Amino acid sequence: MEEKQASYENAEDIPVNQEMMAELTAPPHVPTPIGRRKAKKLKVNMEILEQEGEMTDGVRYNYWTFGGSVPGSFIRTRVGDEVEFTLSNHPDNKLPHNIDLHAVTGPGGGAESSFVAPGFEKTFSFKTLNPGLFVYHCATAPVGMHIANGMYGLILVEPEGGLPPVDKEYYIMQGDFYTKGKNGERGLQPFDMQKAVDENADYVVFNGSVDGLTGDNAITAQVGETVRLYVGNGGPNLVSSFHVIGEIFDKVYVEGGDLINENIQTTLIPAGGAAIVEFRVDVPGSLVLVDHSIFRAFNKGALGILNVEGEENEKIYSGETYEGIYHPEGPGIQSMPTTDEIVESEIPAKSFEEQMEFGKQVYMQTCFACHQGEGQGIPNAFPPLAKSDYLNADVNRAISAVVNGLSGEITVNGNTYNSVMTRQMISSEEVANVLTYVYNSWGNNKQVVTTEMVNKVKNK
Amino acid sequence: MKTRVFSLFLMCLVFQSIMFGQAKDMVLIEGSRYLPLYGRDSTVVAVKDFKMDMYPVSIKDYETFLKENPKWRKSQVKGLFADKSYLSNWESDLKMNDFVNPNSPITNVSWFAAKAYCECQDKRLPTVDEWEYAAMADETTKDARVKPEYNARILAWYEEPRKEYIIGESPKNVWGVYDLHGLVWEWTLDFNSVLITGESRKDTDTDSNLFCGSASINATDLMNYAAFMRYAIRGSLQAKNSMKNLGFRCVKDVEKLK
């Protein structure tokens, strides 16, 4: 009878008795906590799939994945487990792969024993000696490219007795991507080795794509709950300044190890490293997760949302108490500074249907925040585009509003608006597409706008 | 037993001229000195003149071979020479699935089988150097490796999800050889002589004659990652393995007229 809970000086000596299959989860989910379960022989079966996916609207990318997701499946173990790892390379894949788990003590982190051609599988075992949150990744030549295509994930090794319980746990991993086309360029984008060597990323994202952690993929919590995020950074190149806008981390397991720091605003996560952050959410609202190397967040995709629902707490945060207009420089048209001229898309819309499709993409990227998903606008701030008399009365005026900006008082459907629309830095073709989309949606007059019409207004 | 082996061998010889009168489908590759991605001490390698099949071996070609060489049928092949994935996509010993075009390249063949096929035709598998030498050409240049679009085109295939391909549909290279890139990987005679081991980052050990796959001091062109991948795939295989994306073609020595 092995009832007594012996404590072992060396994790190596912790005995395992039963076998169990590891629960693997795709991001942002994590498997059930280990808690107090005894060390076991834990079988992990992971499949490698090379498959096409969407980086952002209209931008396709051929991802290489562990378990069909980027980052790969989350693995959860405890100290003393004997992990029997089977790596299967799908026969339809083109390339050999392997896995280097930073939780492995041994040559190549297992890479040496798991190098596997398409259509084959390899098995190796390792004992988890150190607790912590560890990255795994593919280490087949050219290593950087395999990582850049999404071959990374996290493995958690819980300490004896487990981690303290929390209400919500999520799995988030940052990665940088390098595409032949520039950020936002449509079509299937091949990997660009030169940009990768130059560390000049086109996309920096959470969970594999620009919308990997927003919209339907946003994570959630209730006011009063404690949230634990397992945050990894696959790289291949960039380190992450991980930050949650509107929260302070009560606790950070620095670099995923034993060192606990408290009351942290931004924690640094190295490429090939991880961190565990914990905080209690006190007020409702959308918390924005970013890499605080901030252009990555707003221009390259490193942005996620944690939606917190529940009761307001005005002791902690009052919300808006006053709104007014302040014009120190007088009313005028603001424009974003720009150094690059706007390039026309290499894939022009060939039909009305394509104009609608591409126009919708532009709308979602550029107009959505103010004019909203159904063109309903925001009362007293941004005028509606749906069934808009202002819009339908004069197409040239509408074009001008997009290309030149618009300010001053206007009346739309009987309501007065006095706000500033900045000049939009998008190409003539994109203007034509987005206006065609708007005119042919939400009860508008079905006007079709062409690039020529846009250029005419531009050149006036 | 001896007689049977001998008669089989004889059959091979007899049939080779009738069934596989394919010397006409070979082209001359003029040898030269070239710098491979890897090499012992990354020195220049001399490649002699040789003839190369214009096309990879097709399913149709291979069916013919199987008819004449029962020991390479999947029900009869020895486990030593081919593992379970050998011809695993074949319906039966002599029949490929109906939906597959017979002009597709044969895949799911082991190195032993590919070698036997070539030998049966008095040919052999190309060496890594011969293959890489012929494959560094594009439509107009013998060494196109300096052209960015050469690399880009190869990579486009590596990154594309697998689909069914037909032999000879892409343009031939300057030697007149089709499909070295963009169709399937191909077996080479000494596929594992330049090794990328499972742990490709430590293959810098000069004692072991292994050459690194990632940040090597031995590789001559670190940006040629298309070539890295070919060396990686070769390194991941054993001779009895076969793969859905791996075919082969044969070459022949040329006697130089003095």
GROMACS .gro file of N, CA and C in nm, chain A residues 92-194:
model
  309
   92ASP      N    1  -0.030   1.392  -4.576
   92ASP     CA    2  -0.047   1.497  -4.676
   92ASP      C    3   0.051   1.613  -4.657
   93ASN      N    4   0.121   1.614  -4.545
   93ASN     CA    5   0.218   1.722  -4.523
   93ASN      C    6   0.335   1.708  -4.619
   94LYS      N    7   0.404   1.820  -4.640
   94LYS     CA    8   0.516   1.818  -4.733
   94LYS      C    9   0.650   1.795  -4.663
   95LEU      N   10   0.658   1.832  -4.535
   95LEU     CA   11   0.790   1.845  -4.474
   95LEU      C   12   0.806   1.761  -4.348
   96PRO      N   13   0.932   1.727  -4.318
   96PRO     CA   14   0.958   1.659  -4.190
   96PRO      C   15   0.954   1.762  -4.078
   97HIS      N   16   0.920   1.718  -3.959
   97HIS     CA   17   0.912   1.809  -3.844
   97HIS      C   18   0.961   1.735  -3.719
   98ASN      N   19   0.979   1.808  -3.612
   98ASN     CA   20   1.007   1.747  -3.482
   98ASN      C   21   0.955   1.840  -3.373
   99ILE      N   22   0.981   1.805  -3.247
   99ILE     CA   23   0.935   1.894  -3.139
   99ILE      C   24   1.044   1.907  -3.034
  100ASP      N   25   1.069   2.032  -2.996
  100ASP     CA   26   1.161   2.064  -2.887
  100ASP      C   27   1.075   2.123  -2.777
  101LEU      N   28   1.060   2.048  -2.666
  101LEU     CA   29   0.982   2.099  -2.553
  101LEU      C   30   1.080   2.152  -2.450
  102HIS      N   31   1.065   2.278  -2.414
  102HIS     CA   32   1.156   2.336  -2.317
  102HIS      C   33   1.138   2.273  -2.178
  103ALA      N   34   1.035   2.193  -2.161
  103ALA     CA   35   1.014   2.123  -2.034
  103ALA      C   36   1.091   1.993  -2.028
  104VAL      N   37   1.160   1.959  -2.136
  104VAL     CA   38   1.234   1.833  -2.141
  104VAL      C   39   1.379   1.855  -2.099
  105THR      N   40   1.428   1.765  -2.015
  105THR     CA   41   1.570   1.763  -1.987
  105THR      C   42   1.628   1.652  -2.074
  106GLY      N   43   1.702   1.690  -2.175
  106GLY     CA   44   1.754   1.590  -2.269
  106GLY      C   45   1.789   1.655  -2.400
  107PRO      N   46   1.863   1.585  -2.486
  107PRO     CA   47   1.914   1.646  -2.609
  107PRO      C   48   1.804   1.704  -2.697
  108GLY      N   49   1.820   1.831  -2.730
  108GLY     CA   50   1.726   1.894  -2.822
  108GLY      C   51   1.586   1.910  -2.764
  109GLY      N   52   1.569   1.888  -2.635
  109GLY     CA   53   1.435   1.895  -2.577
  109GLY      C   54   1.341   1.794  -2.642
  110GLY      N   55   1.397   1.687  -2.692
  110GLY     CA   56   1.317   1.584  -2.758
  110GLY      C   57   1.325   1.590  -2.908
  111ALA      N   58   1.384   1.699  -2.961
  111ALA     CA   59   1.388   1.716  -3.106
  111ALA      C   60   1.461   1.601  -3.173
  112GLU      N   61   1.567   1.557  -3.108
  112GLU     CA   62   1.650   1.452  -3.166
  112GLU      C   63   1.571   1.322  -3.184
  113SER      N   64   1.480   1.298  -3.090
  113SER     CA   65   1.409   1.170  -3.092
  113SER      C   66   1.276   1.177  -3.165
  114SER      N   67   1.240   1.295  -3.216
  114SER     CA   68   1.106   1.308  -3.272
  114SER      C   69   1.105   1.354  -3.416
  115PHE      N   70   1.220   1.356  -3.481
  115PHE     CA   71   1.231   1.401  -3.621
  115PHE      C   72   1.155   1.303  -3.709
  116VAL      N   73   1.049   1.351  -3.773
  116VAL     CA   74   0.959   1.255  -3.837
  116VAL      C   75   0.913   1.303  -3.974
  117ALA      N   76   0.921   1.216  -4.073
  117ALA     CA   77   0.882   1.246  -4.210
  117ALA      C   78   0.730   1.238  -4.224
  118PRO      N   79   0.672   1.304  -4.326
  118PRO     CA   80   0.527   1.292  -4.348
  118PRO      C   81   0.485   1.147  -4.362
  119GLY      N   82   0.375   1.112  -4.296
  119GLY     CA   83   0.326   0.975  -4.304
  119GLY      C   84   0.384   0.883  -4.198
  120PHE      N   85   0.462   0.940  -4.104
  120PHE     CA   86   0.521   0.857  -3.999
  120PHE      C   87   0.493   0.916  -3.861
  121GLU      N   88   0.518   0.837  -3.756
  121GLU     CA   89   0.508   0.891  -3.621
  121GLU      C   90   0.623   0.840  -3.537
  122LYS      N   91   0.657   0.920  -3.436
  122LYS     CA   92   0.768   0.885  -3.348
  122LYS      C   93   0.722   0.901  -3.204
  123THR      N   94   0.774   0.816  -3.116
  123THR     CA   95   0.740   0.825  -2.974
  123THR      C   96   0.867   0.835  -2.890
  124PHE      N   97   0.863   0.922  -2.791
  124PHE     CA   98   0.972   0.927  -2.693
  124PHE      C   99   0.911   0.963  -2.558
  125SER      N  100   0.988   0.941  -2.452
  125SER     CA  101   0.937   0.969  -2.317
  125SER      C  102   1.031   1.063  -2.243
  126PHE      N  103   0.972   1.142  -2.154
  126PHE     CA  104   1.057   1.223  -2.066
  126PHE      C  105   0.989   1.240  -1.931
  127LYS      N  106   1.071   1.265  -1.831
  127LYS     CA  107   1.021   1.288  -1.695
  127LYS      C  108   1.019   1.439  -1.672
  128THR      N  109   0.908   1.492  -1.621
  128THR     CA  110   0.903   1.636  -1.594
  128THR      C  111   0.969   1.663  -1.460
  129LEU      N  112   1.083   1.731  -1.464
  129LEU     CA  113   1.162   1.754  -1.342
  129LEU      C  114   1.135   1.889  -1.278
  130ASN      N  115   1.110   1.992  -1.361
  130ASN     CA  116   1.094   2.127  -1.308
  130ASN      C  117   0.954   2.179  -1.332
  131PRO      N  118   0.893   2.236  -1.226
  131PRO     CA  119   0.761   2.298  -1.249
  131PRO      C  120   0.779   2.430  -1.326
  132GLY      N  121   0.675   2.471  -1.398
  132GLY     CA  122   0.680   2.598  -1.470
  132GLY      C  123   0.599   2.592  -1.598
  133LEU      N  124   0.597   2.706  -1.666
  133LEU     CA  125   0.525   2.715  -1.794
  133LEU      C  126   0.631   2.723  -1.904
  134PHE      N  127   0.627   2.627  -1.995
  134PHE     CA  128   0.734   2.614  -2.093
  134PHE      C  129   0.681   2.620  -2.236
  135VAL      N  130   0.765   2.672  -2.324
  135VAL     CA  131   0.732   2.676  -2.467
  135VAL      C  132   0.774   2.545  -2.531
  136TYR      N  133   0.699   2.500  -2.631
  136TYR     CA  134   0.752   2.397  -2.721
  136TYR      C  135   0.746   2.451  -2.862
  137HIS      N  136   0.829   2.397  -2.949
  137HIS     CA  137   0.831   2.444  -3.088
  137HIS      C  138   0.898   2.341  -3.177
  138CYS      N  139   0.884   2.359  -3.306
  138CYS     CA  140   0.950   2.270  -3.402
  138CYS      C  141   1.093   2.316  -3.420
  139ALA      N  142   1.186   2.222  -3.434
  139ALA     CA  143   1.327   2.257  -3.444
  139ALA      C  144   1.392   2.193  -3.566
  140THR      N  145   1.313   2.180  -3.672
  140THR     CA  146   1.366   2.124  -3.796
  140THR      C  147   1.418   2.237  -3.885
  141ALA      N  148   1.524   2.210  -3.957
  141ALA     CA  149   1.582   2.311  -4.045
  141ALA      C  150   1.487   2.348  -4.159
  142PRO      N  151   1.478   2.475  -4.196
  142PRO     CA  152   1.531   2.590  -4.125
  142PRO      C  153   1.441   2.626  -4.006
  143VAL      N  154   1.500   2.618  -3.887
  143VAL     CA  155   1.423   2.627  -3.762
  143VAL      C  156   1.334   2.752  -3.758
  144GLY      N  157   1.396   2.866  -3.794
  144GLY     CA  158   1.321   2.991  -3.787
  144GLY      C  159   1.193   2.987  -3.867
  145MET      N  160   1.200   2.924  -3.983
  145MET     CA  161   1.083   2.920  -4.070
  145MET      C  162   0.971   2.834  -4.010
  146HIS      N  163   1.009   2.723  -3.949
  146HIS     CA  164   0.907   2.637  -3.889
  146HIS      C  165   0.835   2.711  -3.775
  147ILE      N  166   0.912   2.786  -3.697
  147ILE     CA  167   0.850   2.863  -3.589
  147ILE      C  168   0.766   2.976  -3.647
  148ALA      N  169   0.821   3.043  -3.748
  148ALA     CA  170   0.750   3.156  -3.809
  148ALA      C  171   0.617   3.113  -3.870
  149ASN      N  172   0.607   2.987  -3.908
  149ASN     CA  173   0.482   2.941  -3.967
  149ASN      C  174   0.383   2.891  -3.862
  150GLY      N  175   0.417   2.907  -3.735
  150GLY     CA  176   0.318   2.878  -3.630
  150GLY      C  177   0.344   2.754  -3.547
  151MET      N  178   0.462   2.693  -3.562
  151MET     CA  179   0.484   2.567  -3.489
  151MET      C  180   0.538   2.592  -3.349
  152TYR      N  181   0.449   2.635  -3.259
  152TYR     CA  182   0.487   2.652  -3.119
  152TYR      C  183   0.364   2.638  -3.032
  153GLY      N  184   0.388   2.620  -2.902
  153GLY     CA  185   0.276   2.608  -2.809
  153GLY      C  186   0.332   2.606  -2.667
  154LEU      N  187   0.244   2.577  -2.569
  154LEU     CA  188   0.286   2.579  -2.429
  154LEU      C  189   0.261   2.445  -2.361
  155ILE      N  190   0.352   2.410  -2.271
  155ILE     CA  191   0.334   2.295  -2.184
  155ILE      C  192   0.351   2.343  -2.040
  156LEU      N  193   0.250   2.317  -1.958
  156LEU     CA  194   0.251   2.358  -1.818
  156LEU      C  195   0.287   2.239  -1.731
  157VAL      N  196   0.387   2.258  -1.646
  157VAL     CA  197   0.421   2.154  -1.548
  157VAL      C  198   0.384   2.208  -1.411
  158GLU      N  199   0.277   2.154  -1.355
  158GLU     CA  200   0.232   2.205  -1.225
  158GLU      C  201   0.320   2.150  -1.113
  159PRO      N  202   0.337   2.231  -1.007
  159PRO     CA  203   0.414   2.182  -0.894
  159PRO      C  204   0.335   2.077  -0.817
  160GLU      N  205   0.403   2.006  -0.729
  160GLU     CA  206   0.338   1.912  -0.636
  160GLU      C  207   0.217   1.980  -0.572
  161GLY      N  208   0.100   1.920  -0.579
  161GLY     CA  209  -0.017   1.978  -0.515
  161GLY      C  210  -0.093   2.077  -0.603
  162GLY      N  211  -0.038   2.113  -0.717
  162GLY     CA  212  -0.111   2.198  -0.812
  162GLY      C  213  -0.095   2.346  -0.786
  163LEU      N  214  -0.152   2.425  -0.876
  163LEU     CA  215  -0.152   2.570  -0.862
  163LEU      C  216  -0.275   2.612  -0.783
  164PRO      N  217  -0.269   2.728  -0.713
  164PRO     CA  218  -0.389   2.773  -0.640
  164PRO      C  219  -0.507   2.789  -0.737
  165PRO      N  220  -0.626   2.749  -0.696
  165PRO     CA  221  -0.740   2.759  -0.787
  165PRO      C  222  -0.777   2.904  -0.820
  166VAL      N  223  -0.822   2.925  -0.942
  166VAL     CA  224  -0.874   3.056  -0.985
  166VAL      C  225  -1.006   3.030  -1.057
  167ASP      N  226  -1.077   3.138  -1.092
  167ASP     CA  227  -1.207   3.120  -1.157
  167ASP      C  228  -1.195   3.092  -1.307
  168LYS      N  229  -1.103   3.161  -1.372
  168LYS     CA  230  -1.093   3.144  -1.519
  168LYS      C  231  -0.946   3.129  -1.557
  169GLU      N  232  -0.920   3.039  -1.649
  169GLU     CA  233  -0.784   3.024  -1.702
  169GLU      C  234  -0.788   3.029  -1.854
  170TYR      N  235  -0.693   3.098  -1.914
  170TYR     CA  236  -0.687   3.106  -2.060
  170TYR      C  237  -0.544   3.090  -2.112
  171TYR      N  238  -0.537   3.054  -2.239
  171TYR     CA  239  -0.411   3.025  -2.308
  171TYR      C  240  -0.394   3.126  -2.421
  172ILE      N  241  -0.289   3.207  -2.411
  172ILE     CA  242  -0.262   3.312  -2.510
  172ILE      C  243  -0.117   3.302  -2.553
  173MET      N  244  -0.092   3.312  -2.681
  173MET     CA  245   0.048   3.307  -2.724
  173MET      C  246   0.070   3.402  -2.839
  174GLN      N  247   0.172   3.482  -2.824
  174GLN     CA  248   0.206   3.580  -2.928
  174GLN      C  249   0.299   3.517  -3.031
  175GLY      N  250   0.289   3.566  -3.154
  175GLY     CA  251   0.381   3.522  -3.258
  175GLY      C  252   0.397   3.630  -3.362
  176ASP      N  253   0.513   3.637  -3.427
  176ASP     CA  254   0.532   3.734  -3.534
  176ASP      C  255   0.537   3.662  -3.669
  177PHE      N  256   0.473   3.721  -3.769
  177PHE     CA  257   0.462   3.659  -3.900
  177PHE      C  258   0.518   3.750  -4.010
  178TYR      N  259   0.575   3.686  -4.111
  178TYR     CA  260   0.645   3.758  -4.218
  178TYR      C  261   0.588   3.715  -4.352
  179THR      N  262   0.524   3.808  -4.421
  179THR     CA  263   0.457   3.772  -4.546
  179THR      C  264   0.518   3.850  -4.661
  180LYS      N  265   0.507   3.790  -4.778
  180LYS     CA  266   0.563   3.854  -4.897
  180LYS      C  267   0.496   3.989  -4.919
  181GLY      N  268   0.364   3.991  -4.907
  181GLY     CA  269   0.292   4.117  -4.922
  181GLY      C  270   0.294   4.196  -4.793
  182LYS      N  271   0.261   4.323  -4.804
  182LYS     CA  272   0.257   4.407  -4.685
  182LYS      C  273   0.135   4.375  -4.600
  183ASN      N  274   0.135   4.425  -4.477
  183ASN     CA  275   0.022   4.405  -4.387
  183ASN      C  276  -0.108   4.440  -4.460
  184GLY      N  277  -0.201   4.346  -4.463
  184GLY     CA  278  -0.332   4.371  -4.523
  184GLY      C  279  -0.342   4.333  -4.669
  185GLU      N  280  -0.231   4.302  -4.733
  185GLU     CA  281  -0.239   4.267  -4.876
  185GLU      C  282  -0.308   4.132  -4.892
  186ARG      N  283  -0.412   4.133  -4.977
  186ARG     CA  284  -0.500   4.016  -4.988
  186ARG      C  285  -0.432   3.900  -5.060
  187GLY      N  286  -0.496   3.784  -5.049
  187GLY     CA  287  -0.450   3.666  -5.120
  187GLY      C  288  -0.366   3.576  -5.031
  188LEU      N  289  -0.325   3.461  -5.086
  188LEU     CA  290  -0.241   3.368  -5.010
  188LEU      C  291  -0.100   3.426  -5.004
  189GLN      N  292  -0.055   3.455  -4.885
  189GLN     CA  293   0.074   3.522  -4.869
  189GLN      C  294   0.183   3.422  -4.830
  190PRO      N  295   0.285   3.407  -4.914
  190PRO     CA  296   0.395   3.319  -4.876
  190PRO      C  297   0.483   3.380  -4.767
  191PHE      N  298   0.553   3.295  -4.696
  191PHE     CA  299   0.650   3.337  -4.595
  191PHE      C  300   0.765   3.413  -4.661
  192ASP      N  301   0.813   3.518  -4.598
  192ASP     CA  302   0.925   3.596  -4.653
  192ASP      C  303   1.047   3.583  -4.563
  193MET      N  304   1.144   3.505  -4.609
  193MET     CA  305   1.263   3.477  -4.528
  193MET      C  306   1.345   3.603  -4.502
  194GLN      N  307   1.356   3.691  -4.603
  194GLN     CA  308   1.439   3.809  -4.583
  194GLN      C  309   1.382   3.897  -4.472
   0.00000   0.00000   0.00000
